[in-house]
Amino acid sequence: MRSLRLARNHSSSEHERLVYEGWILYDTGHREEALAKAEESIAIQRSFEAYFLKAYALSDSTLDPESSMHVIHILEEALRCPSDGLRKGQALNNLGSVYVDCDKLDLAADCYMNALNIKHTRAHQGLARVYHLKNQRKLAYDEMTKLIEKARNNASAYEKRSEYCDRDMAKSDLTTATQLDPLRTYPYRYRAAVLMDDHKEKEAIIELSKPIAFKPDLQLLHLRAAFYESMNDYASTIRDCAAALCLDSSHADTIELYNISKEHVNEP
């Protein structure tokens, strides 16, 4: 935020200043005002930065088909404006994501490949997603491997690649992800689920308790409660459900699990 304010204060033009003001507004939760700043900037001078801000702010919501086409048009306008490779790569990556959401997979693949041609490494992940949606799992795995080769210490890349391979390879990738970033919760959830499938209930509880110790979020607590319920440990189920409901008192699945466990405890 401080760097955005400094950039705004040292802007060389009015349209540039408006873009920085738009990002400041967006980052502080004022989406509509940010869009207005982008429009003001575009009215003064068409620029990549203003169109990108507008598209980014519009994408920050669930898009219907009409809205998606509008965002696509704005990103295409951005790409017609002068900019550096880094920013154009980001715009192509974002455009690919919108095309995926619209189920236009071939157009999405073109965007990601064009982004990769200008060294936008993150596009490997988007292209892998396209291959996965086309049921080309091996190509998806290979694409994530290319990303890992370029960014070996990227825990999220190992985590994502684990979705495109068999169980043993997935476990290996998720072990690496945990070594690189022990605070990522998905690897623990996956390992716990595998242990439950293998009827190793106690080990599954131990594995799932690790992330709960540093991040007691709703999904983790609900999952452990479900594990306890499957083991007929209703007191522990009720405890975890109660903790989860402190985070979201309206979570329907947790309420149902809590009530079922209460009934078991109260049985004569």
Coordinates of C-alpha atoms in Angstrom, one line a residue:
M1 CA 0.0 0.0 0.0
R2 CA 2.8 2.4 0.9
S3 CA 4.5 1.7 -2.5
L4 CA 1.2 2.4 -4.3
R5 CA 0.8 5.8 -2.5
L6 CA 4.4 6.7 -3.3
A7 CA 3.9 5.8 -7.0
R8 CA 0.7 7.8 -7.1
N9 CA 2.5 10.8 -5.5
H10 CA 5.2 10.6 -8.2
S11 CA 3.0 10.0 -11.2
S12 CA 4.1 11.8 -14.3
S13 CA 0.5 12.1 -15.7
E14 CA -3.1 12.4 -14.6
H15 CA -4.2 9.1 -16.2
E16 CA -1.3 7.3 -14.5
R17 CA -2.2 8.8 -11.1
L18 CA -5.8 7.7 -11.5
V19 CA -4.7 4.1 -12.1
Y20 CA -2.7 4.1 -8.8
E21 CA -5.6 5.6 -7.0
G22 CA -7.8 2.9 -8.4
W23 CA -5.5 0.1 -7.1
I24 CA -5.4 1.8 -3.7
L25 CA -9.2 1.9 -3.6
Y26 CA -9.4 -1.8 -4.8
D27 CA -6.9 -3.0 -2.2
T28 CA -9.0 -1.2 0.6
G29 CA -12.2 -2.9 -0.6
H30 CA -13.7 -0.1 -2.7
R31 CA -14.3 -2.0 -5.9
E32 CA -16.8 0.2 -7.6
E33 CA -14.7 3.3 -6.9
A34 CA -11.7 1.6 -8.3
L35 CA -13.7 0.8 -11.5
A36 CA -14.6 4.5 -11.7
K37 CA -11.0 5.5 -11.5
A38 CA -10.1 3.1 -14.3
E39 CA -12.8 4.5 -16.5
E40 CA -11.6 8.1 -15.8
S41 CA -8.1 7.1 -16.7
I42 CA -9.2 5.4 -20.0
A43 CA -11.3 8.5 -20.9
I44 CA -8.1 10.6 -20.7
Q45 CA -5.8 8.0 -22.4
R46 CA -6.1 4.4 -23.3
S47 CA -3.4 2.4 -21.5
F48 CA -2.6 -1.2 -20.6
E49 CA -2.6 -0.3 -16.9
A50 CA -6.1 1.2 -16.9
Y51 CA -7.7 -1.6 -18.8
F52 CA -5.9 -4.2 -16.7
L53 CA -7.2 -2.5 -13.5
K54 CA -10.7 -2.5 -14.9
A55 CA -10.6 -6.1 -15.9
Y56 CA -9.1 -7.2 -12.6
A57 CA -11.8 -5.4 -10.6
L58 CA -14.6 -6.7 -12.7
S59 CA -13.3 -10.3 -12.3
D60 CA -13.5 -10.0 -8.6
S61 CA -17.0 -11.5 -8.5
T62 CA -18.8 -14.5 -9.9
L63 CA -19.1 -13.8 -13.6
D64 CA -22.1 -14.7 -15.7
P65 CA -21.5 -15.4 -19.5
E66 CA -22.2 -11.8 -20.5
S67 CA -19.9 -10.4 -17.8
S68 CA -17.2 -12.8 -18.8
M69 CA -17.3 -11.7 -22.4
H70 CA -17.0 -8.1 -21.2
V71 CA -13.9 -8.9 -19.2
I72 CA -12.5 -10.7 -22.2
H73 CA -13.0 -7.6 -24.4
I74 CA -11.3 -5.4 -21.8
L75 CA -8.3 -7.7 -21.5
E76 CA -8.0 -7.8 -25.3
E77 CA -8.1 -4.0 -25.3
A78 CA -5.3 -4.0 -22.7
L79 CA -3.2 -6.3 -24.9
R80 CA -3.5 -3.9 -27.8
C81 CA -1.8 -1.2 -25.7
P82 CA 2.0 -0.8 -25.3
S83 CA 3.4 -2.6 -22.2
D84 CA 6.3 -4.8 -21.1
G85 CA 6.4 -8.6 -21.4
L86 CA 5.8 -9.2 -17.6
R87 CA 2.5 -7.3 -17.7
K88 CA 1.3 -8.7 -21.0
G89 CA 2.1 -12.2 -19.7
Q90 CA -0.1 -11.5 -16.6
A91 CA -2.9 -10.2 -18.9
L92 CA -2.7 -13.3 -21.1
N93 CA -2.7 -15.5 -18.0
N94 CA -5.8 -13.8 -16.7
L95 CA -7.5 -14.0 -20.1
G96 CA -6.8 -17.7 -20.2
S97 CA -8.5 -18.1 -16.8
V98 CA -11.6 -16.4 -18.1
Y99 CA -11.7 -18.5 -21.2
V100 CA -11.4 -21.6 -19.0
D101 CA -14.4 -20.4 -16.9
C102 CA -16.3 -20.0 -20.2
D103 CA -15.3 -23.5 -21.3
K104 CA -13.4 -22.2 -24.2
L105 CA -10.4 -24.5 -23.6
D106 CA -8.6 -24.1 -27.0
L107 CA -8.7 -20.3 -26.7
A108 CA -7.4 -20.6 -23.1
A109 CA -4.6 -22.8 -24.3
D110 CA -3.6 -20.3 -26.9
C111 CA -3.4 -17.5 -24.2
Y112 CA -1.3 -19.6 -21.9
M113 CA 1.1 -20.6 -24.7
N114 CA 1.4 -17.0 -25.8
A115 CA 2.2 -16.1 -22.2
L116 CA 4.8 -18.8 -22.0
N117 CA 6.4 -17.4 -25.2
I118 CA 7.1 -14.2 -23.3
K119 CA 8.5 -16.1 -20.3
H120 CA 5.4 -15.9 -18.0
T121 CA 6.2 -19.0 -16.0
R122 CA 2.9 -19.1 -14.1
A123 CA 1.1 -19.9 -17.4
H124 CA 2.4 -23.5 -17.1
Q125 CA -0.2 -24.0 -14.3
G126 CA -3.0 -22.6 -16.4
L127 CA -2.1 -24.8 -19.3
A128 CA -1.9 -27.9 -17.1
R129 CA -5.4 -27.1 -15.9
V130 CA -6.6 -27.0 -19.6
Y131 CA -5.0 -30.4 -20.3
H132 CA -6.7 -31.8 -17.1
L133 CA -10.1 -30.5 -18.2
K134 CA -9.5 -32.2 -21.6
N135 CA -8.8 -35.5 -19.7
Q136 CA -5.1 -35.3 -20.8
R137 CA -3.7 -36.0 -17.4
K138 CA -0.2 -37.0 -18.5
L139 CA 0.2 -33.7 -20.4
A140 CA -1.1 -31.8 -17.3
Y141 CA 1.5 -33.6 -15.1
D142 CA 4.3 -32.8 -17.6
E143 CA 3.3 -29.2 -17.7
M144 CA 3.5 -28.8 -14.0
T145 CA 6.9 -30.6 -14.1
K146 CA 8.1 -27.8 -16.4
L147 CA 7.0 -25.2 -13.8
I148 CA 8.7 -27.1 -11.0
E149 CA 12.0 -27.2 -13.1
K150 CA 11.9 -23.5 -13.3
A151 CA 10.8 -22.9 -9.7
R152 CA 12.0 -25.8 -7.6
N153 CA 11.1 -24.3 -4.3
N154 CA 7.5 -23.6 -5.2
A155 CA 5.4 -25.6 -2.8
S156 CA 2.2 -24.8 -4.5
A157 CA 3.5 -26.2 -7.8
Y158 CA 4.2 -29.6 -6.1
E159 CA 0.8 -29.4 -4.5
K160 CA -0.9 -28.7 -7.8
R161 CA 1.0 -31.4 -9.7
S162 CA -0.2 -34.0 -7.1
E163 CA -3.7 -33.6 -8.6
Y164 CA -2.5 -35.0 -11.9
C165 CA -0.8 -38.3 -10.9
D166 CA -1.4 -41.5 -9.1
R167 CA -1.6 -41.8 -5.3
D168 CA 2.0 -42.8 -4.6
M169 CA 3.4 -40.0 -6.8
A170 CA 0.9 -37.6 -5.2
K171 CA 2.0 -38.5 -1.7
S172 CA 5.6 -37.8 -2.8
D173 CA 4.8 -34.4 -4.2
L174 CA 2.8 -33.5 -1.1
T175 CA 5.6 -34.5 1.2
T176 CA 7.9 -32.2 -0.8
A177 CA 5.3 -29.4 -0.6
T178 CA 5.2 -29.8 3.2
Q179 CA 9.0 -29.7 3.5
L180 CA 9.0 -26.5 1.4
D181 CA 6.1 -24.9 3.2
P182 CA 4.9 -26.7 6.4
L183 CA 2.0 -24.2 6.8
R184 CA 0.1 -25.4 3.7
T185 CA -2.9 -27.3 4.9
Y186 CA -4.0 -29.3 1.8
P187 CA -1.1 -31.9 2.0
Y188 CA -2.1 -32.8 5.6
R189 CA -5.8 -33.2 4.5
Y190 CA -4.8 -35.4 1.6
R191 CA -2.6 -37.7 3.7
A192 CA -5.2 -37.9 6.4
A193 CA -7.9 -39.0 3.8
V194 CA -5.5 -41.6 2.4
L195 CA -4.9 -43.0 5.9
M196 CA -8.7 -43.1 6.6
D197 CA -9.2 -45.0 3.3
D198 CA -6.5 -47.5 4.5
H199 CA -8.4 -47.9 7.8
K200 CA -5.6 -46.3 9.8
E201 CA -8.0 -44.0 11.7
K202 CA -5.7 -43.1 14.6
E203 CA -2.9 -42.1 12.2
A204 CA -5.4 -40.1 10.2
I205 CA -6.4 -38.1 13.2
I206 CA -2.8 -37.4 14.2
E207 CA -2.1 -36.2 10.6
L208 CA -5.1 -33.9 10.5
S209 CA -4.4 -32.6 14.0
K210 CA -1.1 -31.1 12.8
P211 CA -2.6 -28.3 10.7
I212 CA -5.4 -27.7 13.2
A213 CA -2.7 -26.9 15.7
F214 CA -1.6 -23.9 13.7
K215 CA -4.7 -23.2 11.6
P216 CA -8.0 -24.3 13.2
D217 CA -10.2 -23.4 10.3
L218 CA -13.8 -24.6 9.6
Q219 CA -13.0 -27.2 6.9
L220 CA -10.2 -28.9 8.9
L221 CA -12.3 -29.1 12.1
H222 CA -15.3 -30.4 10.2
L223 CA -13.2 -33.1 8.5
R224 CA -11.7 -34.3 11.8
A225 CA -15.2 -34.3 13.3
A226 CA -16.4 -36.5 10.4
F227 CA -13.4 -38.8 11.1
Y228 CA -14.3 -39.1 14.8
E229 CA -17.9 -39.8 13.9
S230 CA -16.9 -42.6 11.6
M231 CA -15.0 -44.1 14.6
N232 CA -18.0 -43.7 16.9
D233 CA -16.1 -41.2 19.0
Y234 CA -19.1 -38.9 19.4
A235 CA -17.7 -36.8 22.3
S236 CA -14.8 -35.8 20.1
T237 CA -17.1 -35.2 17.2
I238 CA -19.2 -32.9 19.2
R239 CA -16.1 -31.0 20.5
D240 CA -14.8 -30.4 16.9
C241 CA -18.3 -29.5 15.6
A242 CA -18.7 -27.0 18.4
A243 CA -15.3 -25.4 17.6
A244 CA -16.2 -25.3 13.9
L245 CA -19.5 -23.7 14.6
C246 CA -17.7 -20.9 16.5
L247 CA -16.1 -20.0 13.2
D248 CA -19.3 -20.3 11.2
S249 CA -22.5 -20.9 13.2
S250 CA -24.6 -21.5 10.0
H251 CA -22.5 -24.2 8.4
A252 CA -25.2 -26.8 7.5
D253 CA -23.0 -29.9 7.3
T254 CA -21.4 -29.3 10.6
I255 CA -24.8 -28.6 12.3
E256 CA -26.1 -31.8 10.9
L257 CA -23.1 -33.8 12.1
Y258 CA -23.3 -32.1 15.5
N259 CA -27.0 -33.0 15.9
I260 CA -26.5 -36.6 14.9
S261 CA -23.6 -37.0 17.4
K262 CA -25.7 -35.4 20.1
E263 CA -28.5 -38.0 19.5
H264 CA -26.0 -40.9 19.8
V265 CA -24.6 -39.5 23.1
N266 CA -28.1 -39.0 24.5
E267 CA -29.3 -42.5 23.6
P268 CA -30.3 -44.5 26.7

